[in-house]
GROMACS .gro file of C-alpha atoms in nm:
model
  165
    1UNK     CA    1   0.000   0.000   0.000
    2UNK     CA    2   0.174   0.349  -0.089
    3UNK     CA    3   0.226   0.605   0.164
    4UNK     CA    4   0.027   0.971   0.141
    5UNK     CA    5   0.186   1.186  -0.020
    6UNK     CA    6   0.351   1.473   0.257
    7UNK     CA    7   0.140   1.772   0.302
    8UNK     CA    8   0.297   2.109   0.406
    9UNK     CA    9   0.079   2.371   0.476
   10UNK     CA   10   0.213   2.777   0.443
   11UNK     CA   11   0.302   2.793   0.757
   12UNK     CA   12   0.232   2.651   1.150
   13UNK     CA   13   0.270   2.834   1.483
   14UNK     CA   14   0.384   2.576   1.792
   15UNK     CA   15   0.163   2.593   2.067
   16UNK     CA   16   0.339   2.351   2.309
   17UNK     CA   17   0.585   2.057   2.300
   18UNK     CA   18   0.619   1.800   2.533
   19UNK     CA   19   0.952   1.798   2.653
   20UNK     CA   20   0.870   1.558   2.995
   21UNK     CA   21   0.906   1.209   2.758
   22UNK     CA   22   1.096   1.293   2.393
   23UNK     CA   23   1.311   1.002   2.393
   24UNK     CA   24   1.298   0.659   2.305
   25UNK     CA   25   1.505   0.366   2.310
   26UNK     CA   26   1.573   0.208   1.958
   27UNK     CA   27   1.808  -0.048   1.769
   28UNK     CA   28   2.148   0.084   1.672
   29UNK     CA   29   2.137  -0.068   1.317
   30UNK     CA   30   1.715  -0.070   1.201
   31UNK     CA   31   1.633   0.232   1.461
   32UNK     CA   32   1.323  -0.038   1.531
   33UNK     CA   33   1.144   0.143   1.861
   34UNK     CA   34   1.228  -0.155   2.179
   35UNK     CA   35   1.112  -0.143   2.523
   36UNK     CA   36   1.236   0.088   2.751
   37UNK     CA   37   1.364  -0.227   3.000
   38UNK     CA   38   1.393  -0.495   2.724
   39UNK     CA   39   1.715  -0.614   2.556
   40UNK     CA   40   1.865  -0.525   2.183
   41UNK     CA   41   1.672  -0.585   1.842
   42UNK     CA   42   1.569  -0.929   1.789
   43UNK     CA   43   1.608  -0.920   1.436
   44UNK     CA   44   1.900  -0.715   1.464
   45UNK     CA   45   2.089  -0.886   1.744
   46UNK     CA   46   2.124  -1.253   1.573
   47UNK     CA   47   2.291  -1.097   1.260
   48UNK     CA   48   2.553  -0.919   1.447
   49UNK     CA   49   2.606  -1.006   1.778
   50UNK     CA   50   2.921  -0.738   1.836
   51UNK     CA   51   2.626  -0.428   1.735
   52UNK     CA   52   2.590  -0.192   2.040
   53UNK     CA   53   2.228  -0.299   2.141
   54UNK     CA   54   2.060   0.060   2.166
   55UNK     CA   55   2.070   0.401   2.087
   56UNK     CA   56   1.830   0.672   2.232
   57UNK     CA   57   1.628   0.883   1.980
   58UNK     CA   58   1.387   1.188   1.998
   59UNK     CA   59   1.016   1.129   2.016
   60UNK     CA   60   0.907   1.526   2.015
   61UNK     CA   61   0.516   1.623   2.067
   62UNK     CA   62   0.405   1.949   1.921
   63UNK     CA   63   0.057   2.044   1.916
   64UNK     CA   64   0.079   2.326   1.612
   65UNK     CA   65  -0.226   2.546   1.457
   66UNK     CA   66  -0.189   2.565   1.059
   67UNK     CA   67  -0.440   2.855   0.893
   68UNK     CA   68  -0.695   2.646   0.943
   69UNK     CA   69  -0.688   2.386   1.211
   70UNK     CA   70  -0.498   2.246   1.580
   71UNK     CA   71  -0.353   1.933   1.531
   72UNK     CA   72  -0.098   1.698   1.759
   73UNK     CA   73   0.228   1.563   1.510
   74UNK     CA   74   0.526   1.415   1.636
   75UNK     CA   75   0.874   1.481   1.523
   76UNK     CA   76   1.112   1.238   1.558
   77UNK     CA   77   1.509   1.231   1.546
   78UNK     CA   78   1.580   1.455   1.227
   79UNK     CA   79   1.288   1.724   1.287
   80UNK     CA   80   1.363   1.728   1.633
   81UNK     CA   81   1.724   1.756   1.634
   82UNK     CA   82   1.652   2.048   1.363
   83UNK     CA   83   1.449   2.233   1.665
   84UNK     CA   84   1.651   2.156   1.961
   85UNK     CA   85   2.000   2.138   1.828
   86UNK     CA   86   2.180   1.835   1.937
   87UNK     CA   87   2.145   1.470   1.957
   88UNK     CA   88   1.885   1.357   2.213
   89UNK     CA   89   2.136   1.173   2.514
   90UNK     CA   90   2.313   1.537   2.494
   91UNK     CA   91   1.971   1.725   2.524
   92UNK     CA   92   1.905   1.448   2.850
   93UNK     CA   93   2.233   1.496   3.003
   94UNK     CA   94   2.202   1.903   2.990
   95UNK     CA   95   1.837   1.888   3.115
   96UNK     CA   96   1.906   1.609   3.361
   97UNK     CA   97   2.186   1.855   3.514
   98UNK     CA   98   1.992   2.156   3.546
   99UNK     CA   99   1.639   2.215   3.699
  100UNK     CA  100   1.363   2.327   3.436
  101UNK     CA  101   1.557   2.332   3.165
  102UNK     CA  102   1.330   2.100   2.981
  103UNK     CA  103   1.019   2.265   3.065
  104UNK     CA  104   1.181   2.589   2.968
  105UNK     CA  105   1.266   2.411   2.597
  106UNK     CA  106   0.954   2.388   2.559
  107UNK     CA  107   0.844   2.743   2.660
  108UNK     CA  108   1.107   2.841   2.408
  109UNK     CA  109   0.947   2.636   2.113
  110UNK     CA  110   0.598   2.766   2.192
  111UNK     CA  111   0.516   3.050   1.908
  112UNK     CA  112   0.776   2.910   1.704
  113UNK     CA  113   0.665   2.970   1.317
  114UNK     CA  114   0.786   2.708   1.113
  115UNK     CA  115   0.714   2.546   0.764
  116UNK     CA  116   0.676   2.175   0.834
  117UNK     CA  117   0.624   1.894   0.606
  118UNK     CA  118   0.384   1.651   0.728
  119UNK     CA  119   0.325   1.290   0.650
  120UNK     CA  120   0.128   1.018   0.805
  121UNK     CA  121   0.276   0.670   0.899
  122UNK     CA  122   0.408   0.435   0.639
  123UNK     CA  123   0.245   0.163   0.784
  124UNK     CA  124  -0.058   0.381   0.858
  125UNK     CA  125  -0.144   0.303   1.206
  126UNK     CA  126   0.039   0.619   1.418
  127UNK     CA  127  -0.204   0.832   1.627
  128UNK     CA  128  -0.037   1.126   1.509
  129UNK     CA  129   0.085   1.303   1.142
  130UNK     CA  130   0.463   1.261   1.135
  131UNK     CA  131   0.693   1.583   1.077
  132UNK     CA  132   0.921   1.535   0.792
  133UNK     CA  133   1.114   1.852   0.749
  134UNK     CA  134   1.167   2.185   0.962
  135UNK     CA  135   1.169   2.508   0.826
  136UNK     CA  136   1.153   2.775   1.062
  137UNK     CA  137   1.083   3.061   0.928
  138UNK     CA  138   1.188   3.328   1.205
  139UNK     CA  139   1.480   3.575   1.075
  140UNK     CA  140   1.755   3.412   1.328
  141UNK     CA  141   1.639   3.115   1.465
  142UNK     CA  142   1.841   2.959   1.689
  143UNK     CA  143   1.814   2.564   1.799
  144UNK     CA  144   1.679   2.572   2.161
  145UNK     CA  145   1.956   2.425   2.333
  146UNK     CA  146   2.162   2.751   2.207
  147UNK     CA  147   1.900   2.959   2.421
  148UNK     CA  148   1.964   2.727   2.737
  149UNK     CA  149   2.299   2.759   2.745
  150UNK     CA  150   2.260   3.162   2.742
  151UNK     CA  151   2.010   3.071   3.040
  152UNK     CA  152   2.140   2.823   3.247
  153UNK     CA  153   2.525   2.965   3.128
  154UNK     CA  154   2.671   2.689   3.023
  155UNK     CA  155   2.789   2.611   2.667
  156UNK     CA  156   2.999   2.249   2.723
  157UNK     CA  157   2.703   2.028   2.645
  158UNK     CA  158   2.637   1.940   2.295
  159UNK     CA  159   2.930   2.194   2.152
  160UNK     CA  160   3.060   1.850   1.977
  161UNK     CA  161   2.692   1.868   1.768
  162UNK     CA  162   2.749   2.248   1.715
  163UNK     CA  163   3.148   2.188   1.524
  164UNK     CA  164   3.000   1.917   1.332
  165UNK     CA  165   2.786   2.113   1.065
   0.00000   0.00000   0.00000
């Protein structure tokens, strides 16, 4: 069965993001979404045995109003990393060492105007419209985690991410 075709309306405004649970746990190799508490990929696993077993990925709410409608979509790694700015154990570790900082990510996204492109699941059966591609379309937009380190004053977390584009 073929996947919709994307669907990007002019432009979206984010209301709110849930920053409390944005990360998953999924196979190194087929990025397959596992338990949190289970072991490595099944599939994945028997072929190469010497593959680290997980990797953590972003799993980003945002509830957004187009010109015409509120909806809930989800942006996983990619989108996400294009909003926040780093990969998602360096957005964990920052948060996890400062107080708020998450919920304040999230106060920094809302009112965000970006051009998304929007997609539903391959297979069909997600809740939510999948977010393909970020555009924001604000005249210096920075990645959020550049605003928390001017807040919280610290810029060694995710400066790695920052040199390698």
């Amino acid at each position: 069965m073929p996947s919709p075709s994307p669907w990007t309306p002019p432009f979206c405004t984010i209301l709110s993001a849930d920053t409390d649970n944005l990360a998953y746990r999924a196979c190194s190799l087929c990025e397959r979404a596992l338990p949190d508490l289970g072991g490595p990929c099944s599939l994945c696993s028997r072929r190469n045995p010497s593959l680290p077993p997980t990797k953590l990925l972003y799993r980003l709410l945002l509830s957004i109003a187009t010109s015409d409608q509120v909806l809930v979509v989800v942006a996983f790694d990619r989108a996400a990393r294009a909003l926040l700015g780093c990969p998602v154990s360096d957005f964990l570790h920052f948060c996890s060492a400062r107080d708020g900082a998450a919920r304040t990510a999230g106060q920094l996204l809302e009112g965000e105007m970006c051009r998304l492109t929007l997609k539903a699941s391959k297979k069909g059966n997600a809740e939510h419209l999948r977010v393909v591609s970020v555009e924001p379309l604000r005249t210096g937009f920075r990645p959020v985690i550049h605003s928390l380190r001017e807040i919280y004053g610290d810029g060694e977390s995710c400066v790695n991410f920052d040199q390698a584009f």
